[in-house]
CSV table of C-alpha atoms in Angstrom, one decimal:
chain,number,residue,atom,x,y,z
A,1,MET,CA,-53.0,-143.6,216.0
A,2,VAL,CA,-50.5,-143.4,212.8
A,3,GLN,CA,-50.2,-146.5,211.2
A,4,GLN,CA,-46.6,-147.9,210.3
A,5,GLY,CA,-47.3,-147.7,206.7
A,6,SER,CA,-48.3,-143.9,206.7
A,7,PHE,CA,-45.4,-143.2,209.2
A,8,THR,CA,-43.0,-144.7,206.7
A,9,ARG,CA,-44.4,-142.7,203.8
A,10,PHE,CA,-44.1,-139.4,206.0
A,11,LEU,CA,-40.4,-140.1,206.8
A,12,SER,CA,-39.8,-140.7,203.1
A,13,GLY,CA,-41.6,-137.5,202.4
A,14,ILE,CA,-39.3,-135.5,204.8
A,15,GLY,CA,-36.1,-137.1,203.2
A,16,ALA,CA,-37.4,-136.2,199.7
A,17,LEU,CA,-37.9,-132.7,200.9
A,18,ALA,CA,-34.3,-132.5,202.4
A,19,LEU,CA,-32.9,-133.8,199.4
A,20,ILE,CA,-34.7,-130.9,197.3
A,21,LEU,CA,-33.3,-128.3,199.6
A,22,VAL,CA,-29.7,-129.7,199.4
A,23,LEU,CA,-30.1,-129.7,195.6
A,24,ALA,CA,-31.2,-126.2,195.6
A,25,LEU,CA,-28.7,-124.9,197.9
A,26,GLN,CA,-26.2,-126.6,195.6
A,27,VAL,CA,-27.3,-124.4,192.4
A,28,LEU,CA,-27.7,-121.1,194.1
A,29,PRO,CA,-25.4,-118.7,192.3
A,30,ALA,CA,-22.3,-117.3,194.1
A,31,SER,CA,-22.5,-113.9,195.5
A,32,LYS,CA,-21.2,-111.4,192.8
A,33,VAL,CA,-17.7,-109.8,193.9
A,34,HIS,CA,-17.7,-106.3,192.9
A,35,ALA,CA,-14.5,-104.3,191.8
A,36,SER,CA,-12.8,-101.6,193.9
A,37,PRO,CA,-13.9,-98.3,193.1
A,38,ILE,CA,-11.1,-95.9,191.3
A,39,THR,CA,-11.3,-92.6,193.0
A,40,ASN,CA,-10.4,-88.9,192.2
A,41,ALA,CA,-10.5,-89.8,188.3
A,42,SER,CA,-9.9,-86.8,185.8
A,43,PHE,CA,-9.6,-86.6,182.3
A,44,THR,CA,-8.2,-83.8,180.5
A,45,LEU,CA,-8.0,-82.9,176.8
A,46,GLN,CA,-4.5,-81.5,175.7
A,47,ASP,CA,-3.4,-79.8,172.9
A,48,GLY,CA,-1.9,-82.3,170.3
A,49,SER,CA,1.5,-82.4,168.5
A,50,GLY,CA,-0.4,-80.8,165.4
A,51,GLY,CA,-1.4,-77.7,167.3
A,52,ASP,CA,-5.0,-78.8,167.6
A,53,GLY,CA,-6.7,-77.3,170.8
A,54,GLY,CA,-7.5,-80.1,173.3
A,55,SER,CA,-11.4,-79.8,173.3
A,56,LEU,CA,-11.4,-79.0,169.3
A,57,PRO,CA,-14.1,-81.3,167.6
A,58,SER,CA,-12.2,-84.0,165.3
A,59,GLY,CA,-8.8,-82.7,166.5
A,60,THR,CA,-5.9,-84.9,167.0
A,61,VAL,CA,-5.0,-84.4,170.6
A,62,ASN,CA,-3.8,-86.0,173.7
A,63,HIS,CA,-5.9,-87.5,176.5
A,64,LEU,CA,-4.4,-87.3,179.9
A,65,PHE,CA,-5.8,-89.5,182.6
A,66,ASN,CA,-5.1,-89.2,186.6
A,67,PHE,CA,-6.8,-91.6,189.1
A,68,ASP,CA,-6.2,-93.3,192.5
A,69,ILE,CA,-6.1,-96.9,192.7
A,70,PRO,CA,-7.5,-98.2,196.2
A,71,SER,CA,-7.0,-101.8,195.9
A,72,THR,CA,-3.7,-103.9,196.7
A,73,SER,CA,-4.2,-106.6,194.5
A,74,SER,CA,-1.8,-107.3,191.5
A,75,ALA,CA,-2.7,-105.8,188.2
A,76,ASP,CA,-1.3,-106.2,184.8
A,77,THR,CA,-3.8,-104.8,182.5
A,78,ILE,CA,-5.8,-101.4,182.3
A,79,GLN,CA,-8.5,-100.4,179.6
A,80,PHE,CA,-9.9,-97.2,178.5
A,81,LYS,CA,-13.1,-97.7,176.8
A,82,TYR,CA,-14.9,-94.8,175.3
A,83,CYS,CA,-18.7,-94.5,175.7
A,84,THR,CA,-21.4,-91.9,175.0
A,85,THR,CA,-23.3,-92.5,178.1
A,86,GLU,CA,-22.0,-92.7,181.6
A,87,ILE,CA,-21.2,-96.2,183.2
A,88,VAL,CA,-21.7,-96.2,186.8
A,89,PRO,CA,-19.0,-98.4,188.3
A,90,GLY,CA,-20.6,-101.4,190.2
A,91,SER,CA,-23.9,-101.2,188.2
A,92,GLY,CA,-22.7,-103.9,185.6
A,93,GLY,CA,-23.8,-101.7,182.7
A,94,SER,CA,-22.7,-101.9,179.4
A,95,CYS,CA,-21.0,-99.1,177.0
A,96,THR,CA,-23.0,-97.7,174.5
A,97,THR,CA,-21.7,-96.8,171.0
A,98,PRO,CA,-18.5,-94.8,170.9
A,99,PRO,CA,-18.9,-91.1,170.4
A,100,LEU,CA,-19.3,-90.3,166.7
A,101,GLY,CA,-16.1,-89.6,164.9
A,102,LEU,CA,-13.8,-90.7,167.9
A,103,ASP,CA,-10.8,-92.8,166.9
A,104,VAL,CA,-8.3,-94.1,169.4
A,105,SER,CA,-6.9,-96.9,167.0
A,106,GLY,CA,-4.0,-94.9,166.2
A,107,ALA,CA,-3.1,-93.7,169.5
A,108,SER,CA,0.2,-94.1,171.2
A,109,LEU,CA,1.2,-94.1,174.8
A,110,GLY,CA,2.5,-90.9,176.0
A,111,ASN,CA,5.6,-90.0,178.0
A,112,ASP,CA,3.5,-88.7,180.9
A,113,ALA,CA,2.2,-92.6,181.5
A,114,SER,CA,3.4,-94.7,184.1
A,115,THR,CA,6.6,-96.7,183.2
A,116,GLY,CA,6.5,-100.4,182.4
A,117,TRP,CA,3.5,-100.3,180.2
A,118,THR,CA,2.7,-100.8,176.4
A,119,ILE,CA,-0.1,-100.9,174.4
A,120,SER,CA,-1.3,-104.5,173.9
A,121,SER,CA,-4.6,-104.0,171.9
A,122,GLN,CA,-6.7,-100.9,170.3
A,123,THR,CA,-9.9,-100.6,168.5
A,124,THR,CA,-11.8,-97.5,167.4
A,125,ASP,CA,-13.1,-97.1,171.0
A,126,THR,CA,-10.8,-99.0,173.2
A,127,VAL,CA,-6.9,-99.0,174.4
A,128,THR,CA,-5.7,-101.8,176.4
A,129,ILE,CA,-2.2,-101.5,177.9
A,130,SER,CA,-0.5,-104.2,179.8
A,131,GLY,CA,2.5,-104.6,181.9
A,132,THR,CA,4.3,-106.7,184.6
A,133,ALA,CA,1.9,-107.8,187.2
A,134,ILE,CA,2.6,-105.1,189.9
A,135,PRO,CA,1.9,-106.3,193.5
A,136,ASN,CA,0.0,-103.8,195.9
A,137,PHE,CA,-0.9,-101.8,192.6
A,138,SER,CA,-2.3,-98.7,194.4
A,139,GLY,CA,-1.9,-95.2,194.8
A,140,SER,CA,-2.0,-92.2,192.2
A,141,LYS,CA,-1.6,-93.2,188.4
A,142,THR,CA,-1.1,-91.1,185.5
A,143,PHE,CA,-1.4,-92.2,181.9
A,144,ARG,CA,-1.7,-90.3,178.6
A,145,LEU,CA,-2.9,-91.3,175.1
A,146,ASP,CA,-1.5,-89.2,172.4
A,147,ASP,CA,-2.8,-88.9,168.8
A,148,VAL,CA,-6.4,-89.2,169.7
A,149,ILE,CA,-9.0,-88.0,167.2
A,150,ASN,CA,-11.8,-86.4,169.1
A,151,PRO,CA,-15.4,-86.8,168.5
A,152,SER,CA,-16.8,-84.7,165.6
A,153,ALA,CA,-19.7,-83.1,167.5
A,154,THR,CA,-19.3,-79.7,169.2
A,155,ASN,CA,-20.2,-79.3,172.8
A,156,THR,CA,-20.6,-83.0,173.3
A,157,THR,CA,-19.8,-84.8,176.7
A,158,PHE,CA,-18.3,-88.3,176.3
A,159,TYR,CA,-17.0,-90.7,179.0
A,160,VAL,CA,-14.2,-93.3,179.4
A,161,TYR,CA,-14.5,-96.3,181.7
A,162,ILE,CA,-11.4,-97.2,183.3
A,163,VAL,CA,-10.8,-100.9,184.4
A,164,THR,CA,-7.9,-102.7,185.8
A,165,TYR,CA,-7.4,-106.6,185.5
A,166,SER,CA,-5.2,-109.2,186.7
A,167,GLY,CA,-4.2,-111.8,184.2
A,168,GLY,CA,-5.5,-109.9,181.1
A,169,THR,CA,-9.1,-108.7,180.1
A,170,SER,CA,-10.2,-112.4,180.4
A,171,GLY,CA,-8.9,-112.6,184.0
A,172,THR,CA,-10.2,-111.0,187.2
A,173,LEU,CA,-11.5,-107.4,187.3
A,174,ILE,CA,-9.8,-105.4,190.2
A,175,ASP,CA,-10.8,-102.0,189.9
A,176,GLU,CA,-13.1,-99.7,187.9
A,177,GLY,CA,-14.0,-96.2,187.5
A,178,ALA,CA,-15.2,-93.5,184.9
A,179,ALA,CA,-14.2,-90.1,183.8
A,180,ALA,CA,-15.6,-87.7,181.4
A,181,ALA,CA,-14.8,-84.6,178.9
A,182,SER,CA,-16.4,-82.6,176.3
A,183,THR,CA,-15.4,-81.0,172.9
A,184,SER,CA,-16.0,-77.2,172.7
A,185,SER,CA,-16.5,-74.7,170.1
A,186,ALA,CA,-13.2,-72.9,168.9
A,187,ILE,CA,-12.5,-69.4,170.4
A,188,ASN,CA,-10.5,-67.4,167.8
A,189,LEU,CA,-8.8,-64.2,169.1
A,190,GLU,CA,-7.7,-61.5,166.7
A,191,GLY,CA,-6.1,-58.1,167.4
A,192,THR,CA,-3.5,-55.7,166.7
A,193,MET,CA,-0.7,-54.8,169.3
A,194,PRO,CA,0.7,-51.4,168.9
A,195,GLU,CA,4.3,-50.7,168.6
A,196,SER,CA,6.0,-50.1,172.2
A,197,LEU,CA,9.4,-49.1,173.5
A,198,VAL,CA,10.1,-48.5,177.0
A,199,PHE,CA,13.7,-47.3,178.1
A,200,CYS,CA,14.8,-46.1,181.5
A,201,THR,CA,18.0,-45.4,183.5
A,202,GLY,CA,18.4,-44.9,187.2
A,203,GLY,CA,20.4,-45.8,190.1
A,204,THR,CA,18.5,-49.1,190.4
A,205,VAL,CA,15.9,-50.7,188.4
A,206,SER,CA,14.1,-53.5,190.0
A,207,VAL,CA,12.5,-56.7,188.2
A,208,ASP,CA,9.1,-58.1,188.5
A,209,VAL,CA,8.0,-61.6,189.8
A,210,ASN,CA,8.8,-62.8,186.1
A,211,ASN,CA,12.4,-61.3,186.2
A,212,VAL,CA,11.5,-58.4,183.8
A,213,PRO,CA,12.8,-55.0,184.4
A,214,ASP,CA,10.1,-52.6,185.8
A,215,CYS,CA,10.9,-48.9,184.5
A,216,SER,CA,8.4,-47.9,187.3
A,217,THR,CA,10.5,-48.8,189.9
A,218,ALA,CA,13.7,-46.8,188.5
A,219,THR,CA,15.4,-44.8,191.3
A,220,SER,CA,17.0,-41.2,191.0
A,221,GLY,CA,20.0,-41.0,188.7
A,222,ASP,CA,22.0,-39.5,191.2
A,223,ILE,CA,24.8,-41.9,192.2
A,224,ASP,CA,27.6,-41.7,194.7
A,225,PHE,CA,31.2,-42.9,194.0
A,226,ASN,CA,32.8,-45.2,196.4
A,227,GLN,CA,35.5,-42.6,197.2
A,228,LEU,CA,36.8,-39.2,196.8
A,229,PHE,CA,38.5,-38.6,193.3
A,230,SER,CA,42.4,-39.3,193.7
A,231,PRO,CA,45.4,-38.7,191.0
A,232,THR,CA,46.3,-42.4,191.7
A,233,ASP,CA,43.1,-44.4,192.4
A,234,THR,CA,40.2,-45.0,190.3
A,235,ALA,CA,36.6,-44.2,191.9
A,236,TRP,CA,33.8,-46.1,190.7
A,237,ALA,CA,30.1,-46.2,190.8
A,238,THR,CA,27.2,-48.3,189.2
A,239,SER,CA,23.7,-47.3,187.7
A,240,GLN,CA,21.3,-49.4,185.7
A,241,MET,CA,19.2,-49.2,182.6
A,242,ALA,CA,16.2,-51.1,181.2
A,243,ALA,CA,14.6,-51.5,177.8
A,244,SER,CA,11.8,-53.5,176.3
A,245,THR,CA,10.0,-53.4,173.0
A,246,ASN,CA,7.8,-55.7,170.7
A,247,ALA,CA,9.4,-54.7,167.7
A,248,THR,CA,10.4,-57.8,165.4
A,249,SER,CA,14.1,-56.4,165.2
A,250,GLY,CA,14.3,-55.7,168.9
A,251,TYR,CA,16.5,-52.7,170.2
A,252,ALA,CA,20.1,-51.5,170.5
A,253,ILE,CA,21.6,-49.2,173.1
A,254,THR,CA,24.6,-47.3,172.3
A,255,VAL,CA,26.6,-44.8,174.6
A,256,ASN,CA,27.9,-41.5,173.5
A,257,GLY,CA,29.8,-38.7,175.1
A,258,PRO,CA,32.8,-38.1,177.0
A,259,THR,CA,33.8,-40.2,179.9
């Protein structure tokens, strides 16, 4: 038989256990919400205004980004952060030091960028652009950063972590993705083009797909007038000629002889 005092202490123990369970449930962290993945991200190194090839180490070039946004949330901020190692979206990983020599602090937003966006902040390795919050911010996006200084190392792959936010970078993270590119050794081509002059005549001379006359298509020079000769009417016919040259001064065509 359980005595009343023991039963009371038993109930008190159950109550204390229940209270501990309730407190434990209250302090459990909320489930982490992952951002939607940015898909089809591409990162292209383009020739800059100074003539530096897109992948030239230390070259001042343009960086073109294309990607698809799957989310339908409002976004007013996009951040491009450059890293030496890849960040797997959703992993919570941090970006390592920026690639040696890279500098986007003087970059500007190119004309290819989607309208309504401006650079709100930038450092050596990060560019943040902002605009008016766009509801249902989804679909294909294009942004270009001009006058970026490439990493100085040759044949080096580097990464860009792309993140969209609502309410600025301190607000809600919406989408995230990554893209990669690489510098490469310059390839210099030298050669001498021999002088060339091509001239032909014929009944007709066709043009190729680039709308350039092709002398190999010239037909016979025999042409027929539109009518018999007449002392009162003028008979006419047409023929064609073509010429091309790589000479600096071009060419001139003259016609001599009786009509």
